PDB file of C-alpha atoms in Angstrom:
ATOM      1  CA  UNK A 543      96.993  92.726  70.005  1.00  0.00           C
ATOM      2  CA  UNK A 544      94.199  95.015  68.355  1.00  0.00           C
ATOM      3  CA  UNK A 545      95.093  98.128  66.323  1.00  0.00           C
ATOM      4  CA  UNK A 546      93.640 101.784  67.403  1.00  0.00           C
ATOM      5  CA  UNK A 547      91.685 103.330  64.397  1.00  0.00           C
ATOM      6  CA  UNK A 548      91.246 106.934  63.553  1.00  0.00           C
ATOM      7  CA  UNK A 549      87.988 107.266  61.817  1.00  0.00           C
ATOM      8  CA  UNK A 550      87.472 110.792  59.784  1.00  0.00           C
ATOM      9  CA  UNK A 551      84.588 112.327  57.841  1.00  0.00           C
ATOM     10  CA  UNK A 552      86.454 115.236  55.186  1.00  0.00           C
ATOM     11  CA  UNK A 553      83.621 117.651  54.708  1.00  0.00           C
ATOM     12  CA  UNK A 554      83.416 120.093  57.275  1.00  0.00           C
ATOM     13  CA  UNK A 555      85.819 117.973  59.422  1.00  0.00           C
ATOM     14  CA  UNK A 556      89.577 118.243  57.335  1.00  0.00           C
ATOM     15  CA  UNK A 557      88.303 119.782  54.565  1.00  0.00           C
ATOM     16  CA  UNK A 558      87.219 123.266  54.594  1.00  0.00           C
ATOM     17  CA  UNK A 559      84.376 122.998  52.259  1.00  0.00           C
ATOM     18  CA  UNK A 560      83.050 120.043  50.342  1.00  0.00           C
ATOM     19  CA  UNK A 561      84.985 118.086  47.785  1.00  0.00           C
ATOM     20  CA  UNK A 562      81.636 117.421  45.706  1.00  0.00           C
ATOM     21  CA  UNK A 563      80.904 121.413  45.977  1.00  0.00           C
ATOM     22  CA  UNK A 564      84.850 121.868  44.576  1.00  0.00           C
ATOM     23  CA  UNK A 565      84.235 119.145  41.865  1.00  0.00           C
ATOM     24  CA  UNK A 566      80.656 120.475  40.691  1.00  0.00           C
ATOM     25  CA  UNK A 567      82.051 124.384  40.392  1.00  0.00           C
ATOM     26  CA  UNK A 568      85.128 122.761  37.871  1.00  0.00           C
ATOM     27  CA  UNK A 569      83.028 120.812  35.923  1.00  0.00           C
ATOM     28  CA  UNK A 570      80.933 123.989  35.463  1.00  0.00           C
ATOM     29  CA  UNK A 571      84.363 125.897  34.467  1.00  0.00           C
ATOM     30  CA  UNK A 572      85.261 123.176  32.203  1.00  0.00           C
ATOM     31  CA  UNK A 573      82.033 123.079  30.581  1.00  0.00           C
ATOM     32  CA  UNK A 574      80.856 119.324  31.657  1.00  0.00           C
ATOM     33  CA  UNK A 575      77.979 120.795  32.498  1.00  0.00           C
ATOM     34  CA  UNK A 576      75.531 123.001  31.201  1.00  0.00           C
ATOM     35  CA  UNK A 577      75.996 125.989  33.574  1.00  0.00           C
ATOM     36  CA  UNK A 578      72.294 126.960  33.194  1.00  0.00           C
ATOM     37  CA  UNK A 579      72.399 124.520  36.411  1.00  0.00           C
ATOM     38  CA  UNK A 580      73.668 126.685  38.728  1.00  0.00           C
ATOM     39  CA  UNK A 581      72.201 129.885  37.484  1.00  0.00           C
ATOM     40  CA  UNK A 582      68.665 128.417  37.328  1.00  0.00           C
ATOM     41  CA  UNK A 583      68.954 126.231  40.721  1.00  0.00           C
ATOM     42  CA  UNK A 584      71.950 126.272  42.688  1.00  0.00           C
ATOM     43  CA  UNK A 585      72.855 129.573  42.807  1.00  0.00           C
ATOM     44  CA  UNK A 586      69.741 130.604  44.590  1.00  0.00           C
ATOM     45  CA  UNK A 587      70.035 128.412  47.711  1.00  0.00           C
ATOM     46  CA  UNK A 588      73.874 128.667  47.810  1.00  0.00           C
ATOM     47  CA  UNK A 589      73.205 132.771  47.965  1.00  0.00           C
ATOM     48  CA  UNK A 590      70.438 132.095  50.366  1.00  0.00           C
ATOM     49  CA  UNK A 591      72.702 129.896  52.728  1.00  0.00           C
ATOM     50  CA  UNK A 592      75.422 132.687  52.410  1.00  0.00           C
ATOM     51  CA  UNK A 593      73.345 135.265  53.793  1.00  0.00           C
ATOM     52  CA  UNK A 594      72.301 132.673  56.259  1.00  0.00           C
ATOM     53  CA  UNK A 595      68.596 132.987  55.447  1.00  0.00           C
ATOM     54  CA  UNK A 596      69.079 129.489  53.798  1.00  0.00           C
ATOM     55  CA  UNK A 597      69.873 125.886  55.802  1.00  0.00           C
ATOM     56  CA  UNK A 598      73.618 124.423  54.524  1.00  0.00           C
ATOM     57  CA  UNK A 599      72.273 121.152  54.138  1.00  0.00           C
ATOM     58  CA  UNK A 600      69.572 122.037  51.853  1.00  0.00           C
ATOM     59  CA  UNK A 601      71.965 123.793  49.729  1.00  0.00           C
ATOM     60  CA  UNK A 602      74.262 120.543  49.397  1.00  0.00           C
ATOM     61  CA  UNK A 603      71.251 118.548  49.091  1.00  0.00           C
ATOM     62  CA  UNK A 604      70.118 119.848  45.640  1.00  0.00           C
ATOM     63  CA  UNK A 605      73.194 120.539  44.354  1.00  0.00           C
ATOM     64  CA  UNK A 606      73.859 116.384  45.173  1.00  0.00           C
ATOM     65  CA  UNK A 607      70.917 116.249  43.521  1.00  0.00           C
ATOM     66  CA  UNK A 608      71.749 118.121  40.484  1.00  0.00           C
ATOM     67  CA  UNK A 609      75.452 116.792  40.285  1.00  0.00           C
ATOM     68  CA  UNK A 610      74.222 112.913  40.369  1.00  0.00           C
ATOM     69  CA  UNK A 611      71.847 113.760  37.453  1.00  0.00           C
ATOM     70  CA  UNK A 612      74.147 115.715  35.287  1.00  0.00           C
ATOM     71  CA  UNK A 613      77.020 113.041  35.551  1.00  0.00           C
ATOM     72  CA  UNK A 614      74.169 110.392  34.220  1.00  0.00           C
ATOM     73  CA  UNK A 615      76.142 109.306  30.868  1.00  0.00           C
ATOM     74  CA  UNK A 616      79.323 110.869  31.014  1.00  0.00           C
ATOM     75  CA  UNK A 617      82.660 108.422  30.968  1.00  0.00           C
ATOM     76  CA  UNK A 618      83.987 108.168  34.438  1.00  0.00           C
ATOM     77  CA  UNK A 619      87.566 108.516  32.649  1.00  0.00           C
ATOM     78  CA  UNK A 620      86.862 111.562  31.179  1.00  0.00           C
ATOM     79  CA  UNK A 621      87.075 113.226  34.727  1.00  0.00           C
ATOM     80  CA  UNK A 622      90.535 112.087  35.822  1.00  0.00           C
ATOM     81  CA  UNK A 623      92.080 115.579  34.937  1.00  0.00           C
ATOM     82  CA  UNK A 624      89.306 117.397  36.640  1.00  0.00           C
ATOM     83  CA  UNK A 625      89.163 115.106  39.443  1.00  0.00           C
ATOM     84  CA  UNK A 626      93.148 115.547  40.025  1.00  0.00           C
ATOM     85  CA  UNK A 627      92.749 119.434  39.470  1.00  0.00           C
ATOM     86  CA  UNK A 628      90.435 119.549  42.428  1.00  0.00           C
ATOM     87  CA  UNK A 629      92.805 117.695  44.704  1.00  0.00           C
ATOM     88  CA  UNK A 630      95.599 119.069  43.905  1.00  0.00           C
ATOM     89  CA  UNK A 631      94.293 122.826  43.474  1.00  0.00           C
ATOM     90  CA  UNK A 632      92.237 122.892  46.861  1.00  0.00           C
ATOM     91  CA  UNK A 633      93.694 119.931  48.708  1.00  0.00           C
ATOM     92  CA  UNK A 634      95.402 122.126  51.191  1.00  0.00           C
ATOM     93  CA  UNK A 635      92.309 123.886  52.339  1.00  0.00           C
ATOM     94  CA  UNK A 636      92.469 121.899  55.756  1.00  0.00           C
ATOM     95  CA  UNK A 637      91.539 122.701  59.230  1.00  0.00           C
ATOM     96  CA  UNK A 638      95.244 123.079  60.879  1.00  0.00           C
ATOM     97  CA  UNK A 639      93.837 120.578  63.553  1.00  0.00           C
ATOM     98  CA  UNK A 640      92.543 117.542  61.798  1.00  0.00           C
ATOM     99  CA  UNK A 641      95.856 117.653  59.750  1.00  0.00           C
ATOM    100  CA  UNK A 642      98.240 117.653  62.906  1.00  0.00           C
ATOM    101  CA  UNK A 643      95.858 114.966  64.099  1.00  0.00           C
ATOM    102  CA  UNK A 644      96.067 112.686  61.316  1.00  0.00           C
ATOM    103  CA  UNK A 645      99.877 113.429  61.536  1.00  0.00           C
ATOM    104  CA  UNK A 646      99.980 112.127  65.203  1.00  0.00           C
ATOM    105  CA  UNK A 647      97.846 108.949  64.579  1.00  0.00           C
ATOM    106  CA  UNK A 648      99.888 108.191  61.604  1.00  0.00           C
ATOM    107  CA  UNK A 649     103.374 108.240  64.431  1.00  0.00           C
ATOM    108  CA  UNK A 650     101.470 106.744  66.334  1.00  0.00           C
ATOM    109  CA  UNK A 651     101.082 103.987  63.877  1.00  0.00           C
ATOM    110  CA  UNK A 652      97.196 104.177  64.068  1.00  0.00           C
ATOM    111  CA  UNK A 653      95.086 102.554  61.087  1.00  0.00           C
ATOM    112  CA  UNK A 654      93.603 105.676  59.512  1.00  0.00           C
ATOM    113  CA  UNK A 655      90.537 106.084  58.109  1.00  0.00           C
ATOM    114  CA  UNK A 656      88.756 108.675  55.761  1.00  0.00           C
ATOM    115  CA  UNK A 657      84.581 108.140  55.488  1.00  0.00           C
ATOM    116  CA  UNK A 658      82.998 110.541  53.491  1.00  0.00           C
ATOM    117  CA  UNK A 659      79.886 111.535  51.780  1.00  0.00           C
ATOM    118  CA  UNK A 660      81.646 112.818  48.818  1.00  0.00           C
ATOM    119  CA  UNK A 661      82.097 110.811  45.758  1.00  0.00           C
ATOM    120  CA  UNK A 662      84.386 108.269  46.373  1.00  0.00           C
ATOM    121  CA  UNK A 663      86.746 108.652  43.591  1.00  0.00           C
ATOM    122  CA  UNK A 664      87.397 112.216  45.237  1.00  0.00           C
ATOM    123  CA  UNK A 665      87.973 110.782  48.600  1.00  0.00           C
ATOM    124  CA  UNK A 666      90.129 108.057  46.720  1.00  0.00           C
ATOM    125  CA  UNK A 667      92.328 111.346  46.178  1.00  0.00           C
ATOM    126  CA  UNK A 668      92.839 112.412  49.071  1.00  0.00           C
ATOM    127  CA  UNK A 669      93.411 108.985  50.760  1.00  0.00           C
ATOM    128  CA  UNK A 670      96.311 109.150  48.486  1.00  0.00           C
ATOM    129  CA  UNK A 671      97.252 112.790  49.620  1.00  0.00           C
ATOM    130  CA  UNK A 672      97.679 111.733  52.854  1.00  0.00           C
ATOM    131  CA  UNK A 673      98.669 108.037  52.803  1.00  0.00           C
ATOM    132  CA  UNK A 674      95.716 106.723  54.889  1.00  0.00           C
ATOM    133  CA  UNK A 675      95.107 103.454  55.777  1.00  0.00           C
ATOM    134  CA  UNK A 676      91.705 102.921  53.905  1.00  0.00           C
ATOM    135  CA  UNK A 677      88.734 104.933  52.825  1.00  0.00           C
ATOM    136  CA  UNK A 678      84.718 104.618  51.799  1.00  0.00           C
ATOM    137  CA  UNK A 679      82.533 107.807  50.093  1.00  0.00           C
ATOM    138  CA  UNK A 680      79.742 107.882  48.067  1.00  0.00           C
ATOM    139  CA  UNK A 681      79.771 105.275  45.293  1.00  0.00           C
ATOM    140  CA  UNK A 682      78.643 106.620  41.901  1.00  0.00           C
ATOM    141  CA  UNK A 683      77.613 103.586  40.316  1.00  0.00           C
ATOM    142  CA  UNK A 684      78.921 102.420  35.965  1.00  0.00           C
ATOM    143  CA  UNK A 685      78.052 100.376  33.869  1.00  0.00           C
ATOM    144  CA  UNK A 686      80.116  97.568  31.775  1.00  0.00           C
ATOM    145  CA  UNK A 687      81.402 101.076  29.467  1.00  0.00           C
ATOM    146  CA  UNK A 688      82.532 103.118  32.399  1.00  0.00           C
ATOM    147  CA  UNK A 689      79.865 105.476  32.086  1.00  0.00           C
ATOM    148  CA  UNK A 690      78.042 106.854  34.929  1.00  0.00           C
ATOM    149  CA  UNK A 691      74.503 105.672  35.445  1.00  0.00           C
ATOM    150  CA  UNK A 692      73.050 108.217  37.861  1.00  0.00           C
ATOM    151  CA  UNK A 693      72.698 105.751  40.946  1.00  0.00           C
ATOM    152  CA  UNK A 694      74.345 105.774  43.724  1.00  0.00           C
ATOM    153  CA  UNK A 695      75.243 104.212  47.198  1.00  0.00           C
ATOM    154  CA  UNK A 696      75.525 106.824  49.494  1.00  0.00           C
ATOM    155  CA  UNK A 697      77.746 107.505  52.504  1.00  0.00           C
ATOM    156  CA  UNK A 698      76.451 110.592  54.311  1.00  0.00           C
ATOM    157  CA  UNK A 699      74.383 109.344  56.749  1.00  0.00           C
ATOM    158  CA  UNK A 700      74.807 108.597  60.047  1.00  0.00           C
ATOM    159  CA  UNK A 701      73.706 104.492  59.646  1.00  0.00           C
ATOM    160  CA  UNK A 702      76.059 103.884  56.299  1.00  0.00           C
ATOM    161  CA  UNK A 703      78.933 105.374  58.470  1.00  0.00           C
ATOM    162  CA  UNK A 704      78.543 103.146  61.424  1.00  0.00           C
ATOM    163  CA  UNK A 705      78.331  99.869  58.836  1.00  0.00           C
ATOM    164  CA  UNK A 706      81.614 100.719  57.481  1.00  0.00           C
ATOM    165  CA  UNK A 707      83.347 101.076  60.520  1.00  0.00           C
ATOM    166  CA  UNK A 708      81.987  97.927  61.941  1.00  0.00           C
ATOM    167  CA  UNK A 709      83.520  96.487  58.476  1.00  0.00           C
ATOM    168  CA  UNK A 710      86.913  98.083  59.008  1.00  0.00           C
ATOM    169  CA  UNK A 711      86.970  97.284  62.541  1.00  0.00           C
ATOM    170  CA  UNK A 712      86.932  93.854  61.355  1.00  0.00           C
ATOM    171  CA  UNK A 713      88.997  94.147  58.784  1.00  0.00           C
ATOM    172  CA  UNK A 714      92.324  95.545  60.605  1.00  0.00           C
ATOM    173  CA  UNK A 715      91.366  94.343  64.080  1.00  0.00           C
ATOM    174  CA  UNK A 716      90.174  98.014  65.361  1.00  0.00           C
ATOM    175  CA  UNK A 717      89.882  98.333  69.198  1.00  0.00           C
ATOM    176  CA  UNK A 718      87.210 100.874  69.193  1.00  0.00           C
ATOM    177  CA  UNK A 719      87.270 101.507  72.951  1.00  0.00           C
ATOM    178  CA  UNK A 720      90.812 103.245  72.089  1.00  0.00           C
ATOM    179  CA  UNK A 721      89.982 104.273  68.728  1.00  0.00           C
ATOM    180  CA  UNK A 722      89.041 108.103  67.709  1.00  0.00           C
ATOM    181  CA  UNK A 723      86.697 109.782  65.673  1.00  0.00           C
ATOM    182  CA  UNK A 724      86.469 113.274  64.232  1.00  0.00           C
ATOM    183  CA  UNK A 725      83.012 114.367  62.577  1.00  0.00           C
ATOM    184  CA  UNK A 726      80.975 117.855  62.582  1.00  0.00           C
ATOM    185  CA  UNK A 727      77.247 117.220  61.457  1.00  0.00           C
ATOM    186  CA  UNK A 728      74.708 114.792  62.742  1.00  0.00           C
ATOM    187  CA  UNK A 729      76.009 112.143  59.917  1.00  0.00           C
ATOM    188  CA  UNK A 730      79.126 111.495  62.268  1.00  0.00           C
ATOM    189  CA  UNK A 731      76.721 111.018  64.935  1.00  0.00           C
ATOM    190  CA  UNK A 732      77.697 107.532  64.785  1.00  0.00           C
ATOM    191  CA  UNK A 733      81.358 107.641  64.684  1.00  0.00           C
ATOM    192  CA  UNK A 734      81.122 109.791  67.087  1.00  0.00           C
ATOM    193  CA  UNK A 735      79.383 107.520  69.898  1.00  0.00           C
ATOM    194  CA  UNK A 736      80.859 103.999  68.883  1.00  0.00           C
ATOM    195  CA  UNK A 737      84.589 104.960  69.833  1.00  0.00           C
ATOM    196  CA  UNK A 738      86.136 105.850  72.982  1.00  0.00           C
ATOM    197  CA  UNK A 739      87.471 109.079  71.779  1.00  0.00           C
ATOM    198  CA  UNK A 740      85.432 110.781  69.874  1.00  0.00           C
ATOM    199  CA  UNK A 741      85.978 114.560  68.543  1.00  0.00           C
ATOM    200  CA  UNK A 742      83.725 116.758  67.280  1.00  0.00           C
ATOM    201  CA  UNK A 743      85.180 119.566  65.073  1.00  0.00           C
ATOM    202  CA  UNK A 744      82.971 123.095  64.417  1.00  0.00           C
ATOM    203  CA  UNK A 745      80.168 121.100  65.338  1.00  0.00           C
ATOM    204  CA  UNK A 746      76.448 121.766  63.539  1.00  0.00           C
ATOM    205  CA  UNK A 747      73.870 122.562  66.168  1.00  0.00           C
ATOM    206  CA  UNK A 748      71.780 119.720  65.037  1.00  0.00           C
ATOM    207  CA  UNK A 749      74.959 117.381  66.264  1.00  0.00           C
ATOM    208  CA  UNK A 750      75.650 119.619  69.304  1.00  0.00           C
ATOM    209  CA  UNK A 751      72.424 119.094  70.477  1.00  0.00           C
ATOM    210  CA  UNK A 752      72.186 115.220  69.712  1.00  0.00           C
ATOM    211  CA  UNK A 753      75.317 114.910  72.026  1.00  0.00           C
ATOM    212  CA  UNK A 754      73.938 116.873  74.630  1.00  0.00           C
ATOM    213  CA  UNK A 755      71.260 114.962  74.885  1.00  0.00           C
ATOM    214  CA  UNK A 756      73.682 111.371  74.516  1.00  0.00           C
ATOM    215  CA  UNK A 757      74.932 111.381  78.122  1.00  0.00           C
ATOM    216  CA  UNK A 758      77.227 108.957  77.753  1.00  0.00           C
ATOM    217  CA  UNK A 759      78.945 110.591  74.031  1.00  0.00           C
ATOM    218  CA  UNK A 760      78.366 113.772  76.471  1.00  0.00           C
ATOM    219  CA  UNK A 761      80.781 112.283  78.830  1.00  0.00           C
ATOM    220  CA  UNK A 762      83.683 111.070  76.473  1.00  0.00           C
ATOM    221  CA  UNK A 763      83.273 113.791  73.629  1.00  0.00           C
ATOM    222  CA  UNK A 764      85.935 116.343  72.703  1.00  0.00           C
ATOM    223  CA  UNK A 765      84.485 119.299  70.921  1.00  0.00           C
ATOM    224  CA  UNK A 766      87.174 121.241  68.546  1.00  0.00           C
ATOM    225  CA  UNK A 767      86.792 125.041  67.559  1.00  0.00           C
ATOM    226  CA  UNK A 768      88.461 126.397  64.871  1.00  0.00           C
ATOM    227  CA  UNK A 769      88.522 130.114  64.110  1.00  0.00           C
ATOM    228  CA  UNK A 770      90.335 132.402  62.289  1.00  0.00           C
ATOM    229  CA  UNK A 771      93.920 131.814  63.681  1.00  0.00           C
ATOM    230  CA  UNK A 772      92.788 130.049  66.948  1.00  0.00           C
ATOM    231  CA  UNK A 773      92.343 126.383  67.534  1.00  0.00           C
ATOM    232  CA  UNK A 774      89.977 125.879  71.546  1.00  0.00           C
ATOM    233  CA  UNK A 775      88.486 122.791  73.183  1.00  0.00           C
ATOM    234  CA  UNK A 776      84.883 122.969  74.453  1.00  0.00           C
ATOM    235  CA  UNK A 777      82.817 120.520  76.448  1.00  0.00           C
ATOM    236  CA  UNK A 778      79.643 118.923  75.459  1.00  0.00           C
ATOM    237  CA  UNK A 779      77.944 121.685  78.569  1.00  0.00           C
ATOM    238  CA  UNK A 780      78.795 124.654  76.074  1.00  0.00           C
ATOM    239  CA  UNK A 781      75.617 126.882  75.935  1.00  0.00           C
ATOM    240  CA  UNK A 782      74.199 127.081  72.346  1.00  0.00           C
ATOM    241  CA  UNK A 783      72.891 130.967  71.987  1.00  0.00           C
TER     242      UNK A 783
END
């Protein structure tokens, strides 16, 4: 008999912000990093996407960017303490939905899944945090002294995702036509459309519009809001204003 999966992105999805964003602003407090980074770089788009006169994923892109290139050297070791801080410090900051949902898969006795952009020895973490089946993120490559050598494999795009699942579903024996997935940008587009269930959570209008133009992922999809102290379903038919 197969298993039913549960396949999550974190960013956006159960976590409120991004775990890379979280791990870039404490290595900046704990002086890993020159801070001249952010002030010279950062800072601008991040103020520019706050005002939203600035595009989210141009923000995260050169901070990525910025945060691959600064960790070029630096002994992966060294960042255990900071790496725990950030878990344990802003692990909590969870959409109320994609917790209880990872709580009902789990009674369910679902194989649970975390795949995230964000560097995988964050989403390591949090795999940990809530006793998950298995997880992939970003791979920040070392060499033979532990160091970091400023190359990566990433994992925030939509064809990377879909590979690992395919692995997984091999893996554990995944029934995907039973399975669920939970994403909210166009890199869960994916997920999203191999499983039977799929959720989309605060969804970017770049995915919205992807689905609504996916008539079959328009059929099966789920689409999550949640605001303030109020969790509502949408269809895929929502108007986008």
């Amino acid at each position: 008999m197969k298993n039913i999966g549960a396949f999550l992105d974190i960013d956006g999805t159960l976590y409120r912000n991004s775990l890379m964003t979280e791990h870039f602003k404490k290595l900046l407090k704990y002086e890993v990093i020159d801070p001249a980074l952010w002030h010279n770089h950062v800072k601008h788009t991040y103020y520019d996407w706050q005002k939203r006169r600035g595009n989210y994923d141009d923000y995260l892109l050169e901070l990525a960017e910025i945060y691959i290139n600064s960790l070029k050297g630096l002994n992966k070791s060294h960042l255990d303490f900071i790496n725990n801080q950030v878990i344990n410090l802003k692990g909590d900051k969870v959409y109320r939905y994609t917790r209880s949902r990872i709580a009902w898969h789990k009674s369910q006795n679902h194989k649970v899944f975390f795949i995230s952009g964000s560097p995988e020895y964050l989403v390591e973490k949090m795999a940990e945090k809530y006793d998950i089946t298995d997880y992939r993120g970003t791979k920040y490559m070392i060499d033979e002294n532990n160091n970091f050598t400023g190359e990566i494999v990433q994992m925030w795009d939509s064809e990377s995702k879909h590979k690992v699942i395919m692995e997984f579903v091999k893996k554990y024996n995944i029934d995907l036509s039973k399975s669920y997935s939970y994403g909210d940008t166009n890199g869960d587009y994916s997920m999203l459309k191999i499983v039977g269930n799929p959720i989309a959570i605060n969804p970017s209008k770049e995915l919205l519009e992807n689905i609504k133009r996916d008539k079959e992922l328009l059929k099966r999809v789920t689409i999550i809001v949640e605001r303030k102290d109020v969790i509502y379903t949408l269809d895929g038919n929502v108007e986008i204003l």
